[in-house]
């Protein structure tokens, strides 16, 4: 049975390389978060990540960081784990109130998922023969969900499903607001500033982390109360950013152009950087 499960998992990973995927906080955003994170791992964490990654990843966490989006179609139960719905216009987040799925089942949201997969990975030190979890899947889910929780509209309003039902134009193209933040802002940033090269975006963010944002990094990395991961902090930041930047000035049918892009792309870059730094810090705490 374990042999069968391994082959099913490897087959699902292989799907990533057979079919095209959307760009944004789909491929490029998640790639960026994981690329930043892997560059900041301690030796112990780097060794553990390399051991847990599927062979097809060739040691590159970023190459499979999108996996959790693809397996939603196989693991239907996982769909609710990518986001949090909060009450409309309150612009705040409370775990006990908001971390539930559409059926009201508690803990089924991206914050709950981060807690769950962090807990699973903590069993790594006991040895794979002792752990009852699939720690490869736990690593890939956790890495992906760190990206999701840092996308502001993954902690959005309930009635519009995090901006998924708000139709807009991104310049001349039809889009929904959620997709603007998942994809369009990053794509436009790459086109204008990075020669449409995701690695140039990663390099630019790495430089900002070590220079302009250097005084913030220790705060990003910290986790109160000796916790291993602090998703409630990230979600609280997310809904505040959604209200202040994503939703602000947008209504059904809005055309979003330079005024919106030029003031929002720094927020997207900031959140990508935070996600990468925090994922690394969390993995370093898990695999210490």
Tab-separated table of C-alpha atoms in Angstrom:
chain	number	residue	atom	x	y	z
A	1	UNK	CA	0.000	0.000	0.000
A	2	UNK	CA	2.798	2.472	0.841
A	3	UNK	CA	4.458	1.644	-2.501
A	4	UNK	CA	1.171	2.372	-4.281
A	5	UNK	CA	0.731	5.678	-2.460
A	6	UNK	CA	4.252	6.755	-3.391
A	7	UNK	CA	3.608	6.086	-7.070
A	8	UNK	CA	0.305	7.976	-6.981
A	9	UNK	CA	2.055	10.938	-5.355
A	10	UNK	CA	4.902	10.921	-7.879
A	11	UNK	CA	2.382	10.733	-10.704
A	12	UNK	CA	0.592	13.811	-9.358
A	13	UNK	CA	3.902	15.662	-9.108
A	14	UNK	CA	4.650	14.716	-12.703
A	15	UNK	CA	1.406	16.382	-13.778
A	16	UNK	CA	2.999	19.712	-12.899
A	17	UNK	CA	5.395	19.332	-15.780
A	18	UNK	CA	2.893	18.019	-18.342
A	19	UNK	CA	0.251	20.719	-18.281
A	20	UNK	CA	0.513	24.518	-18.476
A	21	UNK	CA	-0.287	26.488	-15.359
A	22	UNK	CA	-1.387	30.041	-14.787
A	23	UNK	CA	1.230	32.584	-13.839
A	24	UNK	CA	1.035	34.797	-10.789
A	25	UNK	CA	0.479	33.836	-7.165
A	26	UNK	CA	-0.161	30.620	-8.955
A	27	UNK	CA	3.213	29.725	-10.451
A	28	UNK	CA	5.409	32.832	-10.263
A	29	UNK	CA	4.262	34.018	-6.848
A	30	UNK	CA	4.636	30.625	-5.193
A	31	UNK	CA	7.924	30.035	-7.002
A	32	UNK	CA	9.208	33.336	-5.616
A	33	UNK	CA	8.178	32.605	-2.020
A	34	UNK	CA	9.789	29.163	-2.079
A	35	UNK	CA	12.924	30.346	-3.882
A	36	UNK	CA	13.489	33.039	-1.253
A	37	UNK	CA	12.778	30.571	1.542
A	38	UNK	CA	15.164	27.867	0.343
A	39	UNK	CA	18.013	30.365	0.117
A	40	UNK	CA	17.583	31.192	3.817
A	41	UNK	CA	17.437	27.682	5.267
A	42	UNK	CA	19.788	26.485	7.969
A	43	UNK	CA	21.914	23.483	7.069
A	44	UNK	CA	19.679	21.170	9.103
A	45	UNK	CA	16.534	22.504	7.432
A	46	UNK	CA	18.109	22.401	3.965
A	47	UNK	CA	19.070	18.758	4.478
A	48	UNK	CA	15.576	17.842	5.679
A	49	UNK	CA	13.888	19.655	2.791
A	50	UNK	CA	16.148	17.967	0.249
A	51	UNK	CA	15.398	14.577	1.780
A	52	UNK	CA	11.636	15.150	1.741
A	53	UNK	CA	11.340	16.624	-1.736
A	54	UNK	CA	10.223	14.220	-4.489
A	55	UNK	CA	13.043	13.115	-6.789
A	56	UNK	CA	11.444	15.016	-9.698
A	57	UNK	CA	12.125	18.315	-7.906
A	58	UNK	CA	15.909	17.835	-8.157
A	59	UNK	CA	16.317	19.481	-4.784
A	60	UNK	CA	14.423	22.637	-5.810
A	61	UNK	CA	11.486	23.411	-3.515
A	62	UNK	CA	10.280	26.223	-5.792
A	63	UNK	CA	9.739	23.812	-8.681
A	64	UNK	CA	6.940	22.019	-6.800
A	65	UNK	CA	5.613	24.916	-4.755
A	66	UNK	CA	2.491	25.049	-6.964
A	67	UNK	CA	1.676	21.366	-6.312
A	68	UNK	CA	-1.059	22.083	-3.772
A	69	UNK	CA	-3.085	24.018	-6.357
A	70	UNK	CA	-3.054	21.110	-8.787
A	71	UNK	CA	-4.034	18.419	-6.296
A	72	UNK	CA	-7.196	20.328	-5.325
A	73	UNK	CA	-8.784	18.419	-8.188
A	74	UNK	CA	-7.698	15.118	-6.668
A	75	UNK	CA	-7.803	16.033	-2.981
A	76	UNK	CA	-11.151	17.839	-3.066
A	77	UNK	CA	-11.043	18.234	0.711
A	78	UNK	CA	-8.045	20.534	0.392
A	79	UNK	CA	-9.778	23.364	-1.518
A	80	UNK	CA	-10.981	25.128	1.623
A	81	UNK	CA	-7.450	25.160	3.029
A	82	UNK	CA	-6.170	27.836	0.641
A	83	UNK	CA	-8.021	30.857	2.006
A	84	UNK	CA	-9.967	32.511	4.834
A	85	UNK	CA	-13.321	34.263	4.454
A	86	UNK	CA	-13.876	37.142	6.878
A	87	UNK	CA	-17.036	39.197	7.537
A	88	UNK	CA	-17.611	41.887	4.923
A	89	UNK	CA	-16.053	45.286	5.610
A	90	UNK	CA	-14.965	44.560	9.194
A	91	UNK	CA	-11.361	44.401	8.007
A	92	UNK	CA	-10.270	42.152	10.832
A	93	UNK	CA	-9.622	38.470	11.385
A	94	UNK	CA	-10.351	36.157	14.300
A	95	UNK	CA	-9.336	32.507	14.154
A	96	UNK	CA	-12.280	31.109	16.110
A	97	UNK	CA	-14.768	33.137	14.082
A	98	UNK	CA	-13.258	32.850	10.614
A	99	UNK	CA	-11.231	29.644	10.322
A	100	UNK	CA	-13.905	27.302	9.034
A	101	UNK	CA	-15.064	25.962	5.697
A	102	UNK	CA	-18.367	26.668	3.940
A	103	UNK	CA	-20.022	23.939	6.015
A	104	UNK	CA	-18.858	25.523	9.259
A	105	UNK	CA	-16.228	22.868	10.025
A	106	UNK	CA	-13.661	24.466	12.320
A	107	UNK	CA	-9.942	24.762	11.553
A	108	UNK	CA	-10.469	24.300	7.808
A	109	UNK	CA	-8.809	27.418	6.439
A	110	UNK	CA	-5.284	28.388	5.415
A	111	UNK	CA	-4.303	29.357	8.974
A	112	UNK	CA	-5.551	26.027	10.313
A	113	UNK	CA	-3.737	24.205	7.517
A	114	UNK	CA	-0.449	25.927	8.381
A	115	UNK	CA	-0.868	24.874	12.009
A	116	UNK	CA	-1.701	21.315	10.962
A	117	UNK	CA	1.167	20.763	8.519
A	118	UNK	CA	3.644	22.444	10.848
A	119	UNK	CA	2.600	19.979	13.526
A	120	UNK	CA	2.983	17.064	11.108
A	121	UNK	CA	6.477	18.128	10.065
A	122	UNK	CA	7.571	18.379	13.684
A	123	UNK	CA	7.375	14.575	13.751
A	124	UNK	CA	10.268	14.453	11.260
A	125	UNK	CA	12.844	14.315	14.024
A	126	UNK	CA	11.285	11.076	15.254
A	127	UNK	CA	12.181	9.365	11.993
A	128	UNK	CA	10.123	8.505	8.943
A	129	UNK	CA	9.508	5.009	10.284
A	130	UNK	CA	7.770	6.538	13.312
A	131	UNK	CA	5.767	9.337	11.670
A	132	UNK	CA	2.245	8.419	10.577
A	133	UNK	CA	2.144	11.309	8.092
A	134	UNK	CA	3.209	11.772	4.509
A	135	UNK	CA	5.864	14.360	5.291
A	136	UNK	CA	6.616	15.090	1.644
A	137	UNK	CA	3.040	16.196	1.113
A	138	UNK	CA	3.111	18.083	4.420
A	139	UNK	CA	6.162	20.053	3.236
A	140	UNK	CA	4.596	20.892	-0.120
A	141	UNK	CA	1.281	21.924	1.439
A	142	UNK	CA	2.967	24.062	4.088
A	143	UNK	CA	5.230	25.793	1.580
A	144	UNK	CA	2.289	26.577	-0.696
A	145	UNK	CA	0.046	27.806	2.100
A	146	UNK	CA	2.688	30.276	3.268
A	147	UNK	CA	2.341	31.857	-0.147
A	148	UNK	CA	-1.442	31.820	-0.042
A	149	UNK	CA	-1.785	33.447	3.365
A	150	UNK	CA	0.448	36.316	2.243
A	151	UNK	CA	-1.753	37.088	-0.776
A	152	UNK	CA	-4.122	39.721	0.685
A	153	UNK	CA	-7.261	38.465	-1.062
A	154	UNK	CA	-6.752	34.959	0.298
A	155	UNK	CA	-7.964	36.609	3.514
A	156	UNK	CA	-10.813	38.543	1.938
A	157	UNK	CA	-14.539	39.163	2.312
A	158	UNK	CA	-17.062	36.337	2.420
A	159	UNK	CA	-19.685	37.723	0.026
A	160	UNK	CA	-17.272	38.253	-2.884
A	161	UNK	CA	-15.154	35.177	-2.104
A	162	UNK	CA	-11.967	37.158	-1.730
A	163	UNK	CA	-12.589	39.284	-4.796
A	164	UNK	CA	-13.459	36.331	-7.037
A	165	UNK	CA	-16.885	37.733	-7.939
A	166	UNK	CA	-15.765	41.328	-8.586
A	167	UNK	CA	-15.388	41.792	-12.345
A	168	UNK	CA	-12.858	44.430	-13.415
A	169	UNK	CA	-10.651	45.335	-16.335
A	170	UNK	CA	-6.885	45.087	-15.879
A	171	UNK	CA	-5.995	47.777	-18.380
A	172	UNK	CA	-7.858	46.441	-21.441
A	173	UNK	CA	-8.269	42.827	-20.323
A	174	UNK	CA	-11.231	41.403	-18.446
A	175	UNK	CA	-10.335	39.921	-15.074
A	176	UNK	CA	-11.674	39.387	-11.583
A	177	UNK	CA	-10.115	41.292	-8.702
A	178	UNK	CA	-8.743	38.149	-7.075
A	179	UNK	CA	-6.907	37.213	-10.276
A	180	UNK	CA	-5.425	40.703	-10.467
A	181	UNK	CA	-3.678	39.996	-7.168
A	182	UNK	CA	-2.948	36.346	-7.912
A	183	UNK	CA	-1.473	37.021	-11.304
A	184	UNK	CA	-1.816	40.312	-13.175
A	185	UNK	CA	0.178	42.569	-10.855
A	186	UNK	CA	3.104	40.143	-10.818
A	187	UNK	CA	2.965	39.647	-14.588
A	188	UNK	CA	2.937	43.394	-15.207
A	189	UNK	CA	5.814	43.899	-12.750
A	190	UNK	CA	7.869	41.284	-14.586
A	191	UNK	CA	7.071	42.788	-17.983
A	192	UNK	CA	8.031	46.323	-16.946
A	193	UNK	CA	10.933	45.812	-14.598
A	194	UNK	CA	12.294	42.263	-14.871
A	195	UNK	CA	12.449	41.478	-18.620
A	196	UNK	CA	9.607	38.991	-18.052
A	197	UNK	CA	12.085	36.902	-16.057
A	198	UNK	CA	10.911	35.466	-12.754
A	199	UNK	CA	14.487	34.961	-11.532
A	200	UNK	CA	15.141	38.693	-11.934
A	201	UNK	CA	12.123	39.379	-9.724
A	202	UNK	CA	13.460	36.934	-7.131
A	203	UNK	CA	16.890	38.591	-7.252
A	204	UNK	CA	15.356	42.053	-6.819
A	205	UNK	CA	13.397	40.904	-3.779
A	206	UNK	CA	16.473	39.207	-2.309
A	207	UNK	CA	18.355	42.494	-2.575
A	208	UNK	CA	15.513	44.405	-0.922
A	209	UNK	CA	15.417	41.870	1.918
A	210	UNK	CA	19.094	42.453	2.621
A	211	UNK	CA	18.968	46.248	2.179
A	212	UNK	CA	15.752	48.278	2.237
A	213	UNK	CA	13.773	45.813	4.336
A	214	UNK	CA	16.689	44.576	6.429
A	215	UNK	CA	15.451	46.291	9.586
A	216	UNK	CA	12.079	44.510	9.266
A	217	UNK	CA	13.343	40.982	8.701
A	218	UNK	CA	13.818	39.989	12.337
A	219	UNK	CA	10.228	41.052	13.039
A	220	UNK	CA	8.958	39.032	10.086
A	221	UNK	CA	10.844	35.972	11.310
A	222	UNK	CA	9.723	36.156	14.926
A	223	UNK	CA	6.877	34.063	16.287
A	224	UNK	CA	5.337	34.952	19.639
A	225	UNK	CA	4.911	32.574	22.537
A	226	UNK	CA	7.590	30.152	21.344
A	227	UNK	CA	5.282	28.964	18.574
A	228	UNK	CA	6.732	27.330	15.495
A	229	UNK	CA	4.397	29.116	13.053
A	230	UNK	CA	2.208	32.184	13.547
A	231	UNK	CA	-0.430	32.196	10.783
A	232	UNK	CA	-2.801	34.418	12.782
A	233	UNK	CA	-0.284	37.254	12.459
A	234	UNK	CA	-0.030	36.730	8.706
A	235	UNK	CA	-3.808	36.547	8.268
A	236	UNK	CA	-4.386	39.699	10.304
A	237	UNK	CA	-1.898	41.533	8.082
A	238	UNK	CA	-3.596	40.038	5.037
A	239	UNK	CA	-7.094	41.350	5.665
A	240	UNK	CA	-5.700	44.771	6.571
A	241	UNK	CA	-3.802	44.852	3.271
A	242	UNK	CA	-6.896	43.656	1.420
A	243	UNK	CA	-8.928	46.547	2.810
A	244	UNK	CA	-6.233	49.196	2.451
A	245	UNK	CA	-4.997	48.201	-1.003
A	246	UNK	CA	-6.848	45.423	-2.831
A	247	UNK	CA	-10.473	46.485	-2.312
A	248	UNK	CA	-9.863	50.219	-1.924
A	249	UNK	CA	-11.214	52.255	-4.828
A	250	UNK	CA	-12.527	49.181	-6.647
A	251	UNK	CA	-16.122	48.429	-7.566
A	252	UNK	CA	-17.818	46.130	-10.050
A	253	UNK	CA	-16.676	47.062	-13.547
A	254	UNK	CA	-13.708	49.202	-12.455
A	255	UNK	CA	-10.850	49.691	-14.892
A	256	UNK	CA	-7.552	49.270	-13.058
A	257	UNK	CA	-4.564	50.891	-14.730
A	258	UNK	CA	-1.350	52.681	-13.722
A	259	UNK	CA	-2.830	54.502	-10.723
A	260	UNK	CA	-3.729	51.134	-9.221
A	261	UNK	CA	-0.709	49.151	-10.420
A	262	UNK	CA	1.978	51.618	-9.365
A	263	UNK	CA	0.632	51.874	-5.815
A	264	UNK	CA	-0.092	48.157	-5.407
A	265	UNK	CA	2.874	46.330	-6.882
A	266	UNK	CA	5.143	47.381	-3.947
A	267	UNK	CA	2.600	45.732	-1.602
A	268	UNK	CA	2.705	42.529	-3.644
A	269	UNK	CA	6.508	42.508	-3.567
A	270	UNK	CA	6.526	43.157	0.175
A	271	UNK	CA	4.139	40.285	0.845
A	272	UNK	CA	6.097	37.893	-1.384
A	273	UNK	CA	9.258	38.767	0.526
A	274	UNK	CA	7.547	38.323	3.897
A	275	UNK	CA	6.163	34.958	2.816
A	276	UNK	CA	9.587	33.694	1.778
A	277	UNK	CA	11.363	34.937	4.899
A	278	UNK	CA	8.691	33.501	7.170
A	279	UNK	CA	8.568	30.138	5.428
A	280	UNK	CA	12.321	29.819	5.893
A	281	UNK	CA	12.143	30.843	9.540
A	282	UNK	CA	9.364	28.321	10.173
A	283	UNK	CA	11.222	25.476	8.450
A	284	UNK	CA	14.340	26.383	10.431
A	285	UNK	CA	12.346	26.108	13.647
A	286	UNK	CA	10.817	22.786	12.574
A	287	UNK	CA	14.068	21.154	11.478
A	288	UNK	CA	16.427	22.595	14.074
